[in-house]
């Protein structure tokens, strides 16, 4: 029996090898993203046992690779807010959404920072997941029929600014708060914004 490889089998073998290499790169990126440390293409390539040039042949930039790597790591809003799922209090629901998002960001801040940097540098190729928007919508869902649509939309926009990685990093990097203080501050601001928009006559609780 001849041991010579046919052209077809050779092509299949190369295709399978490319698929294995791509999977190894994505898996390495996914594992590094969970560490919270800074993530670079060079570090991902080293973890995947390939050269950095090889990694760039499969992915044009770090952001596109990270987008694919973390796509399966993001929870559904209902899962993330399971602890307040039975509550109809928008303030409590928004506070829970804010805290979940910020702790999620803190645990994965290396990859989040890399994706923010990529978005700032190339806004036309922005591929950030936008987890905050699903959480905010889910938190405000019980109010959808009871509140003026324009007021609800303005609240969503305000919360999109507050309930964000950018707000967290602003307080830690520029204002000098430690992460726990920053999370507490952002959660309180999100709750106050929601309370003011939906219960303007209610006194702020302390």
PDB file of C-alpha atoms in Angstrom:
ATOM      1  CA  UNK A   1       0.000   0.000   0.000  1.00  0.00           C
ATOM      2  CA  UNK A   2       1.383   3.420  -0.933  1.00  0.00           C
ATOM      3  CA  UNK A   3       2.209   5.783   1.931  1.00  0.00           C
ATOM      4  CA  UNK A   4       2.110   8.835  -0.331  1.00  0.00           C
ATOM      5  CA  UNK A   5      -0.346  11.510   0.825  1.00  0.00           C
ATOM      6  CA  UNK A   6      -2.940  12.487  -1.740  1.00  0.00           C
ATOM      7  CA  UNK A   7      -3.432  16.197  -2.566  1.00  0.00           C
ATOM      8  CA  UNK A   8      -6.915  16.041  -1.039  1.00  0.00           C
ATOM      9  CA  UNK A   9      -5.767  14.536   2.242  1.00  0.00           C
ATOM     10  CA  UNK A  10      -2.888  17.005   2.387  1.00  0.00           C
ATOM     11  CA  UNK A  11      -5.283  19.947   2.013  1.00  0.00           C
ATOM     12  CA  UNK A  12      -7.562  18.485   4.677  1.00  0.00           C
ATOM     13  CA  UNK A  13      -4.635  18.071   7.026  1.00  0.00           C
ATOM     14  CA  UNK A  14      -3.569  21.697   6.557  1.00  0.00           C
ATOM     15  CA  UNK A  15      -7.132  22.908   7.093  1.00  0.00           C
ATOM     16  CA  UNK A  16      -7.409  20.898  10.300  1.00  0.00           C
ATOM     17  CA  UNK A  17      -4.081  22.253  11.519  1.00  0.00           C
ATOM     18  CA  UNK A  18      -5.234  25.824  10.855  1.00  0.00           C
ATOM     19  CA  UNK A  19      -8.433  25.150  12.744  1.00  0.00           C
ATOM     20  CA  UNK A  20      -6.504  23.724  15.702  1.00  0.00           C
ATOM     21  CA  UNK A  21      -4.167  26.720  15.697  1.00  0.00           C
ATOM     22  CA  UNK A  22      -7.060  29.176  15.624  1.00  0.00           C
ATOM     23  CA  UNK A  23      -8.803  27.360  18.476  1.00  0.00           C
ATOM     24  CA  UNK A  24      -5.596  27.353  20.522  1.00  0.00           C
ATOM     25  CA  UNK A  25      -5.224  31.120  20.085  1.00  0.00           C
ATOM     26  CA  UNK A  26      -8.840  31.797  21.038  1.00  0.00           C
ATOM     27  CA  UNK A  27      -8.626  29.457  24.033  1.00  0.00           C
ATOM     28  CA  UNK A  28      -5.436  31.117  25.256  1.00  0.00           C
ATOM     29  CA  UNK A  29      -7.063  34.537  24.956  1.00  0.00           C
ATOM     30  CA  UNK A  30     -10.144  33.332  26.837  1.00  0.00           C
ATOM     31  CA  UNK A  31      -8.045  31.929  29.685  1.00  0.00           C
ATOM     32  CA  UNK A  32      -5.891  35.047  29.975  1.00  0.00           C
ATOM     33  CA  UNK A  33      -8.970  37.284  29.935  1.00  0.00           C
ATOM     34  CA  UNK A  34     -10.173  35.681  33.180  1.00  0.00           C
ATOM     35  CA  UNK A  35      -7.008  36.606  35.078  1.00  0.00           C
ATOM     36  CA  UNK A  36      -7.739  40.338  35.237  1.00  0.00           C
ATOM     37  CA  UNK A  37      -4.156  41.092  34.151  1.00  0.00           C
ATOM     38  CA  UNK A  38      -3.135  43.090  31.088  1.00  0.00           C
ATOM     39  CA  UNK A  39      -3.606  41.077  27.907  1.00  0.00           C
ATOM     40  CA  UNK A  40      -1.455  41.516  24.799  1.00  0.00           C
ATOM     41  CA  UNK A  41      -1.198  39.673  21.523  1.00  0.00           C
ATOM     42  CA  UNK A  42       2.344  38.597  22.432  1.00  0.00           C
ATOM     43  CA  UNK A  43       1.181  37.027  25.711  1.00  0.00           C
ATOM     44  CA  UNK A  44      -1.706  35.256  23.992  1.00  0.00           C
ATOM     45  CA  UNK A  45       0.577  33.889  21.290  1.00  0.00           C
ATOM     46  CA  UNK A  46       3.040  32.601  23.876  1.00  0.00           C
ATOM     47  CA  UNK A  47       0.245  30.871  25.804  1.00  0.00           C
ATOM     48  CA  UNK A  48      -1.017  29.298  22.572  1.00  0.00           C
ATOM     49  CA  UNK A  49       2.531  28.141  21.669  1.00  0.00           C
ATOM     50  CA  UNK A  50       2.590  30.082  18.415  1.00  0.00           C
ATOM     51  CA  UNK A  51       4.480  33.163  17.265  1.00  0.00           C
ATOM     52  CA  UNK A  52       2.934  36.623  17.540  1.00  0.00           C
ATOM     53  CA  UNK A  53       3.093  36.877  13.739  1.00  0.00           C
ATOM     54  CA  UNK A  54       1.045  33.677  13.484  1.00  0.00           C
ATOM     55  CA  UNK A  55      -1.586  35.089  15.848  1.00  0.00           C
ATOM     56  CA  UNK A  56      -1.869  38.186  13.671  1.00  0.00           C
ATOM     57  CA  UNK A  57      -2.373  36.018  10.591  1.00  0.00           C
ATOM     58  CA  UNK A  58      -5.537  34.651  12.193  1.00  0.00           C
ATOM     59  CA  UNK A  59      -6.750  37.897  13.773  1.00  0.00           C
ATOM     60  CA  UNK A  60      -6.073  41.389  12.370  1.00  0.00           C
ATOM     61  CA  UNK A  61      -5.924  43.003  15.814  1.00  0.00           C
ATOM     62  CA  UNK A  62      -6.186  42.268  19.527  1.00  0.00           C
ATOM     63  CA  UNK A  63      -9.759  43.562  19.838  1.00  0.00           C
ATOM     64  CA  UNK A  64     -11.174  41.180  17.218  1.00  0.00           C
ATOM     65  CA  UNK A  65      -9.471  38.251  18.947  1.00  0.00           C
ATOM     66  CA  UNK A  66     -10.726  39.253  22.401  1.00  0.00           C
ATOM     67  CA  UNK A  67     -14.244  39.768  21.076  1.00  0.00           C
ATOM     68  CA  UNK A  68     -14.347  36.163  19.880  1.00  0.00           C
ATOM     69  CA  UNK A  69     -12.600  34.846  22.988  1.00  0.00           C
ATOM     70  CA  UNK A  70     -15.035  36.345  25.502  1.00  0.00           C
ATOM     71  CA  UNK A  71     -18.237  35.893  23.520  1.00  0.00           C
ATOM     72  CA  UNK A  72     -19.174  32.787  25.497  1.00  0.00           C
ATOM     73  CA  UNK A  73     -18.250  34.251  28.887  1.00  0.00           C
ATOM     74  CA  UNK A  74     -20.937  36.922  29.145  1.00  0.00           C
ATOM     75  CA  UNK A  75     -23.997  35.935  31.211  1.00  0.00           C
ATOM     76  CA  UNK A  76     -27.563  36.620  30.183  1.00  0.00           C
ATOM     77  CA  UNK A  77     -29.101  39.589  32.054  1.00  0.00           C
ATOM     78  CA  UNK A  78     -31.665  37.371  33.774  1.00  0.00           C
ATOM     79  CA  UNK A  79     -28.907  35.128  35.069  1.00  0.00           C
ATOM     80  CA  UNK A  80     -26.806  38.074  36.217  1.00  0.00           C
ATOM     81  CA  UNK A  81     -29.729  39.669  38.085  1.00  0.00           C
ATOM     82  CA  UNK A  82     -31.246  36.471  39.483  1.00  0.00           C
ATOM     83  CA  UNK A  83     -30.989  37.838  43.016  1.00  0.00           C
ATOM     84  CA  UNK A  84     -33.450  40.661  42.282  1.00  0.00           C
ATOM     85  CA  UNK A  85     -35.519  38.918  39.628  1.00  0.00           C
ATOM     86  CA  UNK A  86     -38.663  38.920  41.791  1.00  0.00           C
ATOM     87  CA  UNK A  87     -38.271  42.561  42.807  1.00  0.00           C
ATOM     88  CA  UNK A  88     -40.200  45.325  41.065  1.00  0.00           C
ATOM     89  CA  UNK A  89     -38.183  48.082  42.776  1.00  0.00           C
ATOM     90  CA  UNK A  90     -36.240  49.776  39.963  1.00  0.00           C
ATOM     91  CA  UNK A  91     -33.720  51.300  42.368  1.00  0.00           C
ATOM     92  CA  UNK A  92     -32.782  47.915  43.836  1.00  0.00           C
ATOM     93  CA  UNK A  93     -32.692  46.323  40.382  1.00  0.00           C
ATOM     94  CA  UNK A  94     -30.470  49.047  38.904  1.00  0.00           C
ATOM     95  CA  UNK A  95     -28.159  48.927  41.929  1.00  0.00           C
ATOM     96  CA  UNK A  96     -27.793  45.162  41.451  1.00  0.00           C
ATOM     97  CA  UNK A  97     -27.118  45.630  37.740  1.00  0.00           C
ATOM     98  CA  UNK A  98     -24.463  48.268  38.446  1.00  0.00           C
ATOM     99  CA  UNK A  99     -22.691  46.149  41.048  1.00  0.00           C
ATOM    100  CA  UNK A 100     -22.728  43.062  38.837  1.00  0.00           C
ATOM    101  CA  UNK A 101     -21.276  44.922  35.871  1.00  0.00           C
ATOM    102  CA  UNK A 102     -18.556  46.640  37.867  1.00  0.00           C
ATOM    103  CA  UNK A 103     -17.415  43.445  39.577  1.00  0.00           C
ATOM    104  CA  UNK A 104     -17.424  41.690  36.215  1.00  0.00           C
ATOM    105  CA  UNK A 105     -15.243  44.490  34.808  1.00  0.00           C
ATOM    106  CA  UNK A 106     -12.906  44.454  37.809  1.00  0.00           C
ATOM    107  CA  UNK A 107     -12.360  40.704  37.515  1.00  0.00           C
ATOM    108  CA  UNK A 108     -11.486  41.053  33.819  1.00  0.00           C
ATOM    109  CA  UNK A 109     -10.074  44.550  33.725  1.00  0.00           C
ATOM    110  CA  UNK A 110      -7.090  43.659  31.561  1.00  0.00           C
ATOM    111  CA  UNK A 111      -9.232  42.604  28.629  1.00  0.00           C
ATOM    112  CA  UNK A 112     -11.761  45.398  29.254  1.00  0.00           C
ATOM    113  CA  UNK A 113      -9.014  48.026  29.164  1.00  0.00           C
ATOM    114  CA  UNK A 114      -7.616  46.533  25.963  1.00  0.00           C
ATOM    115  CA  UNK A 115     -11.016  46.649  24.294  1.00  0.00           C
ATOM    116  CA  UNK A 116     -11.654  50.225  25.437  1.00  0.00           C
ATOM    117  CA  UNK A 117      -8.269  51.245  24.033  1.00  0.00           C
ATOM    118  CA  UNK A 118      -9.080  49.561  20.738  1.00  0.00           C
ATOM    119  CA  UNK A 119     -12.443  51.295  20.573  1.00  0.00           C
ATOM    120  CA  UNK A 120     -10.898  54.721  21.215  1.00  0.00           C
ATOM    121  CA  UNK A 121      -8.215  54.161  18.588  1.00  0.00           C
ATOM    122  CA  UNK A 122     -10.539  52.660  15.958  1.00  0.00           C
ATOM    123  CA  UNK A 123     -14.134  53.691  16.780  1.00  0.00           C
ATOM    124  CA  UNK A 124     -15.354  52.582  13.363  1.00  0.00           C
ATOM    125  CA  UNK A 125     -14.373  49.000  14.265  1.00  0.00           C
ATOM    126  CA  UNK A 126     -15.815  49.002  17.756  1.00  0.00           C
ATOM    127  CA  UNK A 127     -16.753  45.474  18.812  1.00  0.00           C
ATOM    128  CA  UNK A 128     -17.297  45.808  22.551  1.00  0.00           C
ATOM    129  CA  UNK A 129     -19.997  43.494  23.900  1.00  0.00           C
ATOM    130  CA  UNK A 130     -22.165  46.191  25.528  1.00  0.00           C
ATOM    131  CA  UNK A 131     -23.097  44.044  28.534  1.00  0.00           C
ATOM    132  CA  UNK A 132     -24.268  47.153  30.399  1.00  0.00           C
ATOM    133  CA  UNK A 133     -27.130  47.808  27.981  1.00  0.00           C
ATOM    134  CA  UNK A 134     -28.720  44.403  28.473  1.00  0.00           C
ATOM    135  CA  UNK A 135     -28.385  44.707  32.243  1.00  0.00           C
ATOM    136  CA  UNK A 136     -29.917  48.189  32.300  1.00  0.00           C
ATOM    137  CA  UNK A 137     -32.825  47.171  30.081  1.00  0.00           C
ATOM    138  CA  UNK A 138     -33.499  44.097  32.200  1.00  0.00           C
ATOM    139  CA  UNK A 139     -33.317  46.091  35.418  1.00  0.00           C
ATOM    140  CA  UNK A 140     -35.818  48.633  34.113  1.00  0.00           C
ATOM    141  CA  UNK A 141     -38.130  46.114  32.421  1.00  0.00           C
ATOM    142  CA  UNK A 142     -40.848  46.229  35.152  1.00  0.00           C
ATOM    143  CA  UNK A 143     -41.149  50.002  34.537  1.00  0.00           C
ATOM    144  CA  UNK A 144     -41.554  49.761  30.782  1.00  0.00           C
ATOM    145  CA  UNK A 145     -45.353  50.110  30.791  1.00  0.00           C
ATOM    146  CA  UNK A 146     -45.634  52.482  33.740  1.00  0.00           C
ATOM    147  CA  UNK A 147     -43.218  55.269  32.801  1.00  0.00           C
ATOM    148  CA  UNK A 148     -43.283  57.835  30.024  1.00  0.00           C
ATOM    149  CA  UNK A 149     -41.184  56.365  27.190  1.00  0.00           C
ATOM    150  CA  UNK A 150     -39.157  59.554  26.739  1.00  0.00           C
ATOM    151  CA  UNK A 151     -38.326  59.689  30.459  1.00  0.00           C
ATOM    152  CA  UNK A 152     -37.396  56.017  30.479  1.00  0.00           C
ATOM    153  CA  UNK A 153     -35.146  56.466  27.471  1.00  0.00           C
ATOM    154  CA  UNK A 154     -33.390  59.416  29.109  1.00  0.00           C
ATOM    155  CA  UNK A 155     -32.832  57.313  32.217  1.00  0.00           C
ATOM    156  CA  UNK A 156     -31.356  54.534  30.100  1.00  0.00           C
ATOM    157  CA  UNK A 157     -28.931  57.011  28.538  1.00  0.00           C
ATOM    158  CA  UNK A 158     -27.897  58.378  31.911  1.00  0.00           C
ATOM    159  CA  UNK A 159     -27.356  54.917  33.328  1.00  0.00           C
ATOM    160  CA  UNK A 160     -25.298  53.939  30.276  1.00  0.00           C
ATOM    161  CA  UNK A 161     -22.811  56.627  31.309  1.00  0.00           C
ATOM    162  CA  UNK A 162     -22.784  55.710  34.997  1.00  0.00           C
ATOM    163  CA  UNK A 163     -23.011  51.920  34.859  1.00  0.00           C
ATOM    164  CA  UNK A 164     -19.812  51.473  32.900  1.00  0.00           C
ATOM    165  CA  UNK A 165     -16.201  50.394  32.951  1.00  0.00           C
ATOM    166  CA  UNK A 166     -15.241  53.964  32.096  1.00  0.00           C
ATOM    167  CA  UNK A 167     -16.905  55.262  35.286  1.00  0.00           C
ATOM    168  CA  UNK A 168     -15.099  52.637  37.365  1.00  0.00           C
ATOM    169  CA  UNK A 169     -11.704  53.417  35.832  1.00  0.00           C
ATOM    170  CA  UNK A 170     -12.302  57.156  36.164  1.00  0.00           C
ATOM    171  CA  UNK A 171     -12.689  56.748  39.930  1.00  0.00           C
ATOM    172  CA  UNK A 172      -9.808  54.314  40.390  1.00  0.00           C
ATOM    173  CA  UNK A 173      -7.277  55.700  37.910  1.00  0.00           C
ATOM    174  CA  UNK A 174      -7.953  59.434  38.104  1.00  0.00           C
ATOM    175  CA  UNK A 175      -9.795  60.070  41.363  1.00  0.00           C
ATOM    176  CA  UNK A 176      -7.661  57.637  43.315  1.00  0.00           C
ATOM    177  CA  UNK A 177     -10.336  55.488  44.957  1.00  0.00           C
ATOM    178  CA  UNK A 178      -9.671  51.850  45.705  1.00  0.00           C
ATOM    179  CA  UNK A 179     -11.852  49.458  43.685  1.00  0.00           C
ATOM    180  CA  UNK A 180     -14.351  48.755  46.470  1.00  0.00           C
ATOM    181  CA  UNK A 181     -14.865  52.456  47.146  1.00  0.00           C
ATOM    182  CA  UNK A 182     -15.285  53.080  43.425  1.00  0.00           C
ATOM    183  CA  UNK A 183     -17.891  50.333  43.078  1.00  0.00           C
ATOM    184  CA  UNK A 184     -19.820  51.644  46.078  1.00  0.00           C
ATOM    185  CA  UNK A 185     -19.756  55.163  44.625  1.00  0.00           C
ATOM    186  CA  UNK A 186     -20.949  54.144  41.152  1.00  0.00           C
ATOM    187  CA  UNK A 187     -23.721  51.919  42.551  1.00  0.00           C
ATOM    188  CA  UNK A 188     -24.927  54.774  44.765  1.00  0.00           C
ATOM    189  CA  UNK A 189     -24.912  57.187  41.813  1.00  0.00           C
ATOM    190  CA  UNK A 190     -26.854  54.747  39.618  1.00  0.00           C
ATOM    191  CA  UNK A 191     -29.412  54.234  42.390  1.00  0.00           C
ATOM    192  CA  UNK A 192     -29.755  57.988  42.960  1.00  0.00           C
ATOM    193  CA  UNK A 193     -30.212  58.643  39.248  1.00  0.00           C
ATOM    194  CA  UNK A 194     -32.923  55.993  39.036  1.00  0.00           C
ATOM    195  CA  UNK A 195     -34.665  57.240  42.171  1.00  0.00           C
ATOM    196  CA  UNK A 196     -34.651  60.840  40.928  1.00  0.00           C
ATOM    197  CA  UNK A 197     -36.017  59.853  37.531  1.00  0.00           C
ATOM    198  CA  UNK A 198     -38.740  57.457  38.662  1.00  0.00           C
ATOM    199  CA  UNK A 199     -39.536  58.637  42.211  1.00  0.00           C
ATOM    200  CA  UNK A 200     -38.809  62.374  42.119  1.00  0.00           C
ATOM    201  CA  UNK A 201     -40.876  63.054  45.279  1.00  0.00           C
ATOM    202  CA  UNK A 202     -39.191  60.384  47.369  1.00  0.00           C
ATOM    203  CA  UNK A 203     -36.495  61.372  49.849  1.00  0.00           C
ATOM    204  CA  UNK A 204     -33.115  59.783  49.263  1.00  0.00           C
ATOM    205  CA  UNK A 205     -32.448  57.059  51.820  1.00  0.00           C
ATOM    206  CA  UNK A 206     -29.147  57.051  53.667  1.00  0.00           C
TER     207      UNK A 206
END
